[in-house]
mmCIF file with all atom_site columns, C-alpha atoms in Angstrom:
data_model
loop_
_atom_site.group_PDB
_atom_site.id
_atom_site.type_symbol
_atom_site.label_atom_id
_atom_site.label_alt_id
_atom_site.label_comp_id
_atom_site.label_asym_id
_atom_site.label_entity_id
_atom_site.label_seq_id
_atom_site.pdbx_PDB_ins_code
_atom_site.Cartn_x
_atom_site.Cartn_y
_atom_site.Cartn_z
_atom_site.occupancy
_atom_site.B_iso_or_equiv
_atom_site.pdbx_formal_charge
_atom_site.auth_seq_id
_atom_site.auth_comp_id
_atom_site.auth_asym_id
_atom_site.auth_atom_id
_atom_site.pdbx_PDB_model_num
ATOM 1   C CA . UNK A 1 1   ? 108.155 -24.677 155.739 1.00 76.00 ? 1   UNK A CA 1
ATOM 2   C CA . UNK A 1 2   ? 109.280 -21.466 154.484 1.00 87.00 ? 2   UNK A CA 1
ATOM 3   C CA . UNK A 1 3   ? 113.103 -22.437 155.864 1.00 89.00 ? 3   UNK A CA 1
ATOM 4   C CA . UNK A 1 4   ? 112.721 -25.498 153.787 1.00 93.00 ? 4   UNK A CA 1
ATOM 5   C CA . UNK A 1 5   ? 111.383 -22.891 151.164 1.00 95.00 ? 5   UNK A CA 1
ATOM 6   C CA . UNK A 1 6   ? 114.718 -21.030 150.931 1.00 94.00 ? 6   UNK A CA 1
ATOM 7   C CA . UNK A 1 7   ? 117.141 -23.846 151.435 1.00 95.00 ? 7   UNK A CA 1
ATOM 8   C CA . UNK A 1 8   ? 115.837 -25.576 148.233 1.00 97.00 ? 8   UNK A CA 1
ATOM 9   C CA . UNK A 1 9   ? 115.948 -22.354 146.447 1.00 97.00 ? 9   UNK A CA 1
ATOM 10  C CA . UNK A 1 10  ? 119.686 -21.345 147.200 1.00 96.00 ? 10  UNK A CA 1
ATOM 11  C CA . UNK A 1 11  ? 120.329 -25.602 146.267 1.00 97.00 ? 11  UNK A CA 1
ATOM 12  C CA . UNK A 1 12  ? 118.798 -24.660 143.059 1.00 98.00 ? 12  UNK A CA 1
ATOM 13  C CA . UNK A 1 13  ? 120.342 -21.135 142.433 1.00 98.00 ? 13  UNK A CA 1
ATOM 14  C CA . UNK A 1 14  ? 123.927 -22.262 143.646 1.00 96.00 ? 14  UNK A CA 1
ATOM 15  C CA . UNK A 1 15  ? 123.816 -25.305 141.269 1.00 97.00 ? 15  UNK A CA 1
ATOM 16  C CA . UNK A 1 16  ? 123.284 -22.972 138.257 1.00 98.00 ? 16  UNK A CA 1
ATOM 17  C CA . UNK A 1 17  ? 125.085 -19.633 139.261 1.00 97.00 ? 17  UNK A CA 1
ATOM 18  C CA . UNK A 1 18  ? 127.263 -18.568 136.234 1.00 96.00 ? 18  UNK A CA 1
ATOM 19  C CA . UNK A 1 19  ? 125.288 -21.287 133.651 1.00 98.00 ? 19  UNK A CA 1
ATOM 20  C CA . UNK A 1 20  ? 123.758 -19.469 130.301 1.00 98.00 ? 20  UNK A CA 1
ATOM 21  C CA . UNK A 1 21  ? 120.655 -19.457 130.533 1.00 98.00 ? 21  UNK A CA 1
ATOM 22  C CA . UNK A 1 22  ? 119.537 -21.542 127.386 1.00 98.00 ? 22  UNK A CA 1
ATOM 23  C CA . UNK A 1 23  ? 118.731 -25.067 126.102 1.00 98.00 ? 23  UNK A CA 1
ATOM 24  C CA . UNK A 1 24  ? 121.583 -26.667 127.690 1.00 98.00 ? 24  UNK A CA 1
ATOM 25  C CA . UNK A 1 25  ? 120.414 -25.413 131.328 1.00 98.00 ? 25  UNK A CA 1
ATOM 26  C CA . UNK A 1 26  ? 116.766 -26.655 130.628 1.00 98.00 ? 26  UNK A CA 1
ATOM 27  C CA . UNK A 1 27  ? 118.302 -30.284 129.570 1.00 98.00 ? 27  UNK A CA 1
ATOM 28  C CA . UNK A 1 28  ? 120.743 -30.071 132.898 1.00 98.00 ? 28  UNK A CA 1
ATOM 29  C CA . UNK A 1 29  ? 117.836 -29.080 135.092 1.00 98.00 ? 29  UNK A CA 1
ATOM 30  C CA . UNK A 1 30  ? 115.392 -32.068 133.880 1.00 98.00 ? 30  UNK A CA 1
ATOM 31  C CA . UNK A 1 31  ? 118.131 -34.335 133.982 1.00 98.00 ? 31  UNK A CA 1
ATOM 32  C CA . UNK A 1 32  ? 119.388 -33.365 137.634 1.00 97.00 ? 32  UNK A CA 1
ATOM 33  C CA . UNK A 1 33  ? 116.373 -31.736 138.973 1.00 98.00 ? 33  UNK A CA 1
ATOM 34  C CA . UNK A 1 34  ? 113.581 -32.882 137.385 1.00 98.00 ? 34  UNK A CA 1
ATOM 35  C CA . UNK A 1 35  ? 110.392 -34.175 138.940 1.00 98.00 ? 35  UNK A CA 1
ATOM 36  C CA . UNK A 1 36  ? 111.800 -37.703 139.612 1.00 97.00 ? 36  UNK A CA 1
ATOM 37  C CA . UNK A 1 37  ? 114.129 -36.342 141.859 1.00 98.00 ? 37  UNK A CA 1
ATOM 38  C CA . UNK A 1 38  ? 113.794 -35.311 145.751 1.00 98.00 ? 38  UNK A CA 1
ATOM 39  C CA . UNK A 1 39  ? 114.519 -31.432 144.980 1.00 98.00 ? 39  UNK A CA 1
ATOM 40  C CA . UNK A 1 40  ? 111.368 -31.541 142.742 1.00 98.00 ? 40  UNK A CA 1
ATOM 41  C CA . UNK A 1 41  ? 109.359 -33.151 144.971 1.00 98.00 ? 41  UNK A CA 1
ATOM 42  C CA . UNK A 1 42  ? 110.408 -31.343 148.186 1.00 98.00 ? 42  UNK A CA 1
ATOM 43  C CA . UNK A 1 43  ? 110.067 -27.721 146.153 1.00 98.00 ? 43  UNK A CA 1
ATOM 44  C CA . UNK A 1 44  ? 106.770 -29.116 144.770 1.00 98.00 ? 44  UNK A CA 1
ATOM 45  C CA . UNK A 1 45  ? 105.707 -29.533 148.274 1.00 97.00 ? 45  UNK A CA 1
ATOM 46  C CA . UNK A 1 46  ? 107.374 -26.775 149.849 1.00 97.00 ? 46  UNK A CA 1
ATOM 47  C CA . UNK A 1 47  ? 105.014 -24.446 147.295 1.00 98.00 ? 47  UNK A CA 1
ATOM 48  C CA . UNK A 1 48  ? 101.838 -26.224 148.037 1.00 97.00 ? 48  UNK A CA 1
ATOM 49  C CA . UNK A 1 49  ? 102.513 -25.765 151.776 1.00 96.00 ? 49  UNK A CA 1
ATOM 50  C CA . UNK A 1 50  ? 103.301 -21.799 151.297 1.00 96.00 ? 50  UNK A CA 1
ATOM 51  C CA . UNK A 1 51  ? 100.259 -21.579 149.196 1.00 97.00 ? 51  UNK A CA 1
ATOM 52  C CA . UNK A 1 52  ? 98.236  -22.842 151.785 1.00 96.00 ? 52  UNK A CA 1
ATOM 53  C CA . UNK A 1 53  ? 99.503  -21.179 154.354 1.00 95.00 ? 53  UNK A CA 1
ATOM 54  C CA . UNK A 1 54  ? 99.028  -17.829 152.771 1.00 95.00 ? 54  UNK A CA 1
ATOM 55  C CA . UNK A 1 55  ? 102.514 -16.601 152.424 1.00 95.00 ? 55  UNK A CA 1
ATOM 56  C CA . UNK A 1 56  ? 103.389 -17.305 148.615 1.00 96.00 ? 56  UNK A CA 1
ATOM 57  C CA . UNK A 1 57  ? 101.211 -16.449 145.824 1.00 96.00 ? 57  UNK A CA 1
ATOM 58  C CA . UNK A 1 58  ? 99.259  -13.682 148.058 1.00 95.00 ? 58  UNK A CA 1
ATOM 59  C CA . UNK A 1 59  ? 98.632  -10.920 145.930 1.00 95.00 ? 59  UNK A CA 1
ATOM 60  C CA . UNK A 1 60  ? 95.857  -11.918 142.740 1.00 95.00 ? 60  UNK A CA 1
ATOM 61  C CA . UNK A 1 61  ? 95.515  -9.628  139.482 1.00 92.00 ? 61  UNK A CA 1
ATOM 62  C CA . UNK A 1 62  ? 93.543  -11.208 136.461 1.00 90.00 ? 62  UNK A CA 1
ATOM 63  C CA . UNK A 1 63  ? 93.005  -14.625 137.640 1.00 92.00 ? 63  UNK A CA 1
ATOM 64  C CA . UNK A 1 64  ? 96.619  -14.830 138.412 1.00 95.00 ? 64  UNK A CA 1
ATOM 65  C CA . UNK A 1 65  ? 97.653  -15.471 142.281 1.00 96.00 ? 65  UNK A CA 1
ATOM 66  C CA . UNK A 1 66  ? 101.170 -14.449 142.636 1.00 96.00 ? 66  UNK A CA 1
ATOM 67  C CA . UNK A 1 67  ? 103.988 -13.426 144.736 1.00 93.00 ? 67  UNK A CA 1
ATOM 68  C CA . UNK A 1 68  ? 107.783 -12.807 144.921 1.00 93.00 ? 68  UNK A CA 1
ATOM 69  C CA . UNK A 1 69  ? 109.425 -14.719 147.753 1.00 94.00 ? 69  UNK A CA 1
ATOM 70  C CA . UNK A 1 70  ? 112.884 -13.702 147.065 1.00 95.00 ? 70  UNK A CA 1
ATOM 71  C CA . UNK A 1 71  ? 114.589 -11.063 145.712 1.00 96.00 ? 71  UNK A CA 1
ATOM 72  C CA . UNK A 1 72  ? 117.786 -10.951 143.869 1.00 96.00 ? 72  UNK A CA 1
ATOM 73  C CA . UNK A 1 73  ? 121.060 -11.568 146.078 1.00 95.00 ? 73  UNK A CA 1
ATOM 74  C CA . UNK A 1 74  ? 123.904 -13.189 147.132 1.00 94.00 ? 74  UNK A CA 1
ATOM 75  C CA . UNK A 1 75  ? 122.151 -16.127 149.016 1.00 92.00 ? 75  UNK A CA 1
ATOM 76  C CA . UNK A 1 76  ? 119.818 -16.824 145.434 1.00 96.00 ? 76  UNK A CA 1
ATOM 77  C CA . UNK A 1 77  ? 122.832 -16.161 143.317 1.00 97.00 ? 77  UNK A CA 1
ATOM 78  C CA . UNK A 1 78  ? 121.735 -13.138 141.939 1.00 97.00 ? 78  UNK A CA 1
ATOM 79  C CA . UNK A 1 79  ? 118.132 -14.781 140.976 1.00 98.00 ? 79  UNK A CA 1
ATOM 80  C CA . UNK A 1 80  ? 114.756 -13.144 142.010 1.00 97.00 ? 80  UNK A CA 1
ATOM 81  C CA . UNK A 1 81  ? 112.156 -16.083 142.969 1.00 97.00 ? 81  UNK A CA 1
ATOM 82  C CA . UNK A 1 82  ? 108.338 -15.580 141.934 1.00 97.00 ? 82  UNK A CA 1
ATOM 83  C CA . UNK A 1 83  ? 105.801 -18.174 142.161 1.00 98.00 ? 83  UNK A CA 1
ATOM 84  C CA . UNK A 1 84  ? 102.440 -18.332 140.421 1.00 97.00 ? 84  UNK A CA 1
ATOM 85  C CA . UNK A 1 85  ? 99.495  -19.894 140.031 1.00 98.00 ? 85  UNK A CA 1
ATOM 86  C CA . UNK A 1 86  ? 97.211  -20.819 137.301 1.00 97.00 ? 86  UNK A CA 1
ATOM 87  C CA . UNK A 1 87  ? 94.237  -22.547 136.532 1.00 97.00 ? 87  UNK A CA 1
ATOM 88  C CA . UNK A 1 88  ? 93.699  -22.474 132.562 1.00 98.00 ? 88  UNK A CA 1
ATOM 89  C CA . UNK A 1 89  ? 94.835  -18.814 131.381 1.00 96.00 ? 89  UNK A CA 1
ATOM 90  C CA . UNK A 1 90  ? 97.079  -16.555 129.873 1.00 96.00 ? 90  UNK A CA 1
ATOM 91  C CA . UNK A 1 91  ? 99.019  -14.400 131.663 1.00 94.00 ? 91  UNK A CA 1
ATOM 92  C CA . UNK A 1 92  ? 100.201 -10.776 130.977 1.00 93.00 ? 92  UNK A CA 1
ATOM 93  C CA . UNK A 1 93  ? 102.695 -10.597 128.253 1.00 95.00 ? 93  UNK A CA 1
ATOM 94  C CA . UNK A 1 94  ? 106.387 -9.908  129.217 1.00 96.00 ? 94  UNK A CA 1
ATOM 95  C CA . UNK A 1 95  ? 110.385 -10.004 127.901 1.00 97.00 ? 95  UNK A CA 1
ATOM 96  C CA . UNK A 1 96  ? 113.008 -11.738 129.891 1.00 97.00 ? 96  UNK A CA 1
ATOM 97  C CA . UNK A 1 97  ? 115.854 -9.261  129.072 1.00 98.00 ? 97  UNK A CA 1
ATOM 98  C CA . UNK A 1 98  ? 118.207 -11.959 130.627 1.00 98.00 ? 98  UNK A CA 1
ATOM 99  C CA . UNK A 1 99  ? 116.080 -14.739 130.195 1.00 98.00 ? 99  UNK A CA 1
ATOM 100 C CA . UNK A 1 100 ? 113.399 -16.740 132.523 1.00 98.00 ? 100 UNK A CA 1
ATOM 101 C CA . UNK A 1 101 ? 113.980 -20.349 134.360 1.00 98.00 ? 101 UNK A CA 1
ATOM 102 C CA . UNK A 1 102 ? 110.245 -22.004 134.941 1.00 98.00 ? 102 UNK A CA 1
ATOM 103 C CA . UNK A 1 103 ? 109.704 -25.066 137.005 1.00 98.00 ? 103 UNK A CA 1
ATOM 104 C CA . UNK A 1 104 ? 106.431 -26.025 136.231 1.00 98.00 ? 104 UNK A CA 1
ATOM 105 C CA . UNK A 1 105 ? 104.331 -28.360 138.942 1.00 98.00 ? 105 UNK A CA 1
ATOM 106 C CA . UNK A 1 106 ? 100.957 -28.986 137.734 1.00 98.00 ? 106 UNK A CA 1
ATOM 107 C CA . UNK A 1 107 ? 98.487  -29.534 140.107 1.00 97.00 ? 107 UNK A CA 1
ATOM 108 C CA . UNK A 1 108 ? 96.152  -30.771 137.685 1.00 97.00 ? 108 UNK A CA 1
ATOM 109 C CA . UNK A 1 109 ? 96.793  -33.739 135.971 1.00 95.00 ? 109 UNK A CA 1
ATOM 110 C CA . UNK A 1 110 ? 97.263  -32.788 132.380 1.00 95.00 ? 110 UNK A CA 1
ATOM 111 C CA . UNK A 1 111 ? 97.913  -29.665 133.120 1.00 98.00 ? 111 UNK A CA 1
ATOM 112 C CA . UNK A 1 112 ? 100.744 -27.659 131.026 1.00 98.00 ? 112 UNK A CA 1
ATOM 113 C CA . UNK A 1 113 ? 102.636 -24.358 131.421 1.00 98.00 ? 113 UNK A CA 1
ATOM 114 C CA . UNK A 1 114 ? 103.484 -22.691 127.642 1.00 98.00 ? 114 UNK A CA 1
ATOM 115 C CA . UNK A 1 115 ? 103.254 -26.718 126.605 1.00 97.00 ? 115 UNK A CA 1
ATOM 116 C CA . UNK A 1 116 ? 105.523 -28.009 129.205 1.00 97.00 ? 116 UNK A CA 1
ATOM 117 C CA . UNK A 1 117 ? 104.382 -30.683 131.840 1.00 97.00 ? 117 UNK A CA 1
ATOM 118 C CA . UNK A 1 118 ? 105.944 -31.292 135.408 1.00 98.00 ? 118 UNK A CA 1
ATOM 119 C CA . UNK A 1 119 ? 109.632 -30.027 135.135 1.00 98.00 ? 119 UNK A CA 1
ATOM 120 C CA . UNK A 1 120 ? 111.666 -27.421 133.937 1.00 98.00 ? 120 UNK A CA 1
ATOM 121 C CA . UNK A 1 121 ? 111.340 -24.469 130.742 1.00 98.00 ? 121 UNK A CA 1
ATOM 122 C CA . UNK A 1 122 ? 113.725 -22.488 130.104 1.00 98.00 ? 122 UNK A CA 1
ATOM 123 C CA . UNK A 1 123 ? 113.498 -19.142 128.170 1.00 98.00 ? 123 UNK A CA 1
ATOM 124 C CA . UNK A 1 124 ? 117.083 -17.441 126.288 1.00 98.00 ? 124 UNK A CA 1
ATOM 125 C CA . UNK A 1 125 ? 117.535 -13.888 127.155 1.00 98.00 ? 125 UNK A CA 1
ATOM 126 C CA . UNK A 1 126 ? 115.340 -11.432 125.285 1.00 97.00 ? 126 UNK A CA 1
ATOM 127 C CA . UNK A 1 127 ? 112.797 -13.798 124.747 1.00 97.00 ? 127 UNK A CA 1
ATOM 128 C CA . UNK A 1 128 ? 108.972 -12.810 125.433 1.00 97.00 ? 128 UNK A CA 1
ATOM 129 C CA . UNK A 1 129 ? 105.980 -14.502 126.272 1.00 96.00 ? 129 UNK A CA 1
ATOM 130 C CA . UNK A 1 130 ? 102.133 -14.456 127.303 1.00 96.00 ? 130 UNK A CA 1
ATOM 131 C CA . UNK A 1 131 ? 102.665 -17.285 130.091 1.00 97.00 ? 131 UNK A CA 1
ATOM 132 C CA . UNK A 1 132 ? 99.213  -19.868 129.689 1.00 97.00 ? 132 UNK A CA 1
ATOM 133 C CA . UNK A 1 133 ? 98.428  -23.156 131.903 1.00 98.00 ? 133 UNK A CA 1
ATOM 134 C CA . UNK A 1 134 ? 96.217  -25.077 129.836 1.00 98.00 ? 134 UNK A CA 1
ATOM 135 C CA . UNK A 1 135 ? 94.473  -28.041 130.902 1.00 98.00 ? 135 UNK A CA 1
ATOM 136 C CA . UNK A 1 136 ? 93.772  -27.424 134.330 1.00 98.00 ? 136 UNK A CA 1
ATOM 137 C CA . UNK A 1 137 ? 95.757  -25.645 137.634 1.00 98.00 ? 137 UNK A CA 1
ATOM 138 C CA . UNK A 1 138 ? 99.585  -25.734 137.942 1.00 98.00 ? 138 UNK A CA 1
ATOM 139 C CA . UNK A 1 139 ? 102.222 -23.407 140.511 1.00 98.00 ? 139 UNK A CA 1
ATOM 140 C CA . UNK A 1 140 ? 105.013 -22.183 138.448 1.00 98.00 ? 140 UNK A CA 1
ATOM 141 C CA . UNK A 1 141 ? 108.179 -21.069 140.017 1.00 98.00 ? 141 UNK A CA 1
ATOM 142 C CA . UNK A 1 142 ? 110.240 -19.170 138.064 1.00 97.00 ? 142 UNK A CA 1
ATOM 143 C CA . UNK A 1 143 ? 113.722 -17.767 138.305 1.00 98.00 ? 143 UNK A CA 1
ATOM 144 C CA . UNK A 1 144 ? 115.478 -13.867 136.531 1.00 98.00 ? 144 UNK A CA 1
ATOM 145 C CA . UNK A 1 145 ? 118.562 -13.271 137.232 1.00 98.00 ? 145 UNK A CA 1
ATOM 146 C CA . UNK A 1 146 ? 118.970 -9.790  138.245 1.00 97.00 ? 146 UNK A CA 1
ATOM 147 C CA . UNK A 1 147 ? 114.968 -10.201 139.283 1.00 97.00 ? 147 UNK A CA 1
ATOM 148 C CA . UNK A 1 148 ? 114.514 -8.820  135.135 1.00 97.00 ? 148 UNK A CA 1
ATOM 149 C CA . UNK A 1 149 ? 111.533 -8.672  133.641 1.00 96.00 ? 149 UNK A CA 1
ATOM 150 C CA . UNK A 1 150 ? 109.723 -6.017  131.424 1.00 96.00 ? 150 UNK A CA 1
ATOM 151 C CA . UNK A 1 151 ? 105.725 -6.174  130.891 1.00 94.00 ? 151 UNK A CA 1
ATOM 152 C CA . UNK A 1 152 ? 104.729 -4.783  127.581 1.00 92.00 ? 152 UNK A CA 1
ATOM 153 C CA . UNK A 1 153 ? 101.964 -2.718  127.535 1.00 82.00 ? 153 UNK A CA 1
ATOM 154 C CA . UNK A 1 154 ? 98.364  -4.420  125.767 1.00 72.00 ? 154 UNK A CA 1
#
């Protein structure tokens, strides 16, 4: 499954090389990628299987199960891939100095990333956050380009 893993991810990655990462990606991603389509489902279930099978989201820190799968190169476009998952908390809060693509796949019904439901957020460059699944357990697999992220101290 992990194969399967990193073919959807370079799909993903090759389809928005180059693409600001703003509103306009988050609308092209739900509209082309979103979690009617085949990529959504086969990534959804790619995650659950790598979950279970213990190589993604293996390390744990506050309630948070976590893990990154790939790092930034040329086969993910220059994208770092983390996944976590969340069962009704807030995570530690960060800044995207190039911003942050989330694919959110509750596994919950109900259950919401920052808000969002099953599909895609997108955060602008130099944005910040305290990243919170409410309403139950969802896997979140998010994209930085350059692998950039900056954790602010509490």
């Amino acid at each position: 499954m992990r194969d399967s893993f990193e073919s959807l991810v370079k799909t993903i990655t090759q389809s928005i090389a180059g693409r600001p990462v703003d509103a306009a990606l988050e609308d092209y991603l739900n509209r082309r990628h979103g979690p009617d389509s085949d990529w959504f489902r086969d990534m959804t279930r790619a995650c659950e299987a790598g979950v279970d099978e213990g190589w993604l989201c293996n390390r744990e820190a506050g309630g948070v199960r976590y893990g990154r799968v790939v790092k930034p190169g040329p086969d993910s476009a220059g994208f770092s891939v983390d996944v976590v998952d969340m069962t009704d908390l807030a995570g530690p809060h960060h800044v995207h100095p190039n911003g942050e693509i989330d694919m959110v796949m509750p596994r919950t019904a109900g259950a919401r990333f920052d808000g969002t439901p099953a599909g895609w957020k997108v955060y602008p460059p130099r944005s910040a956050h305290r990243p919170t699944v409410a309403g139950g357990r969802a896997l979140v697999l998010y994209l930085l380009p350059d692998g950039a992220i900056e954790f602010t101290k509490p």
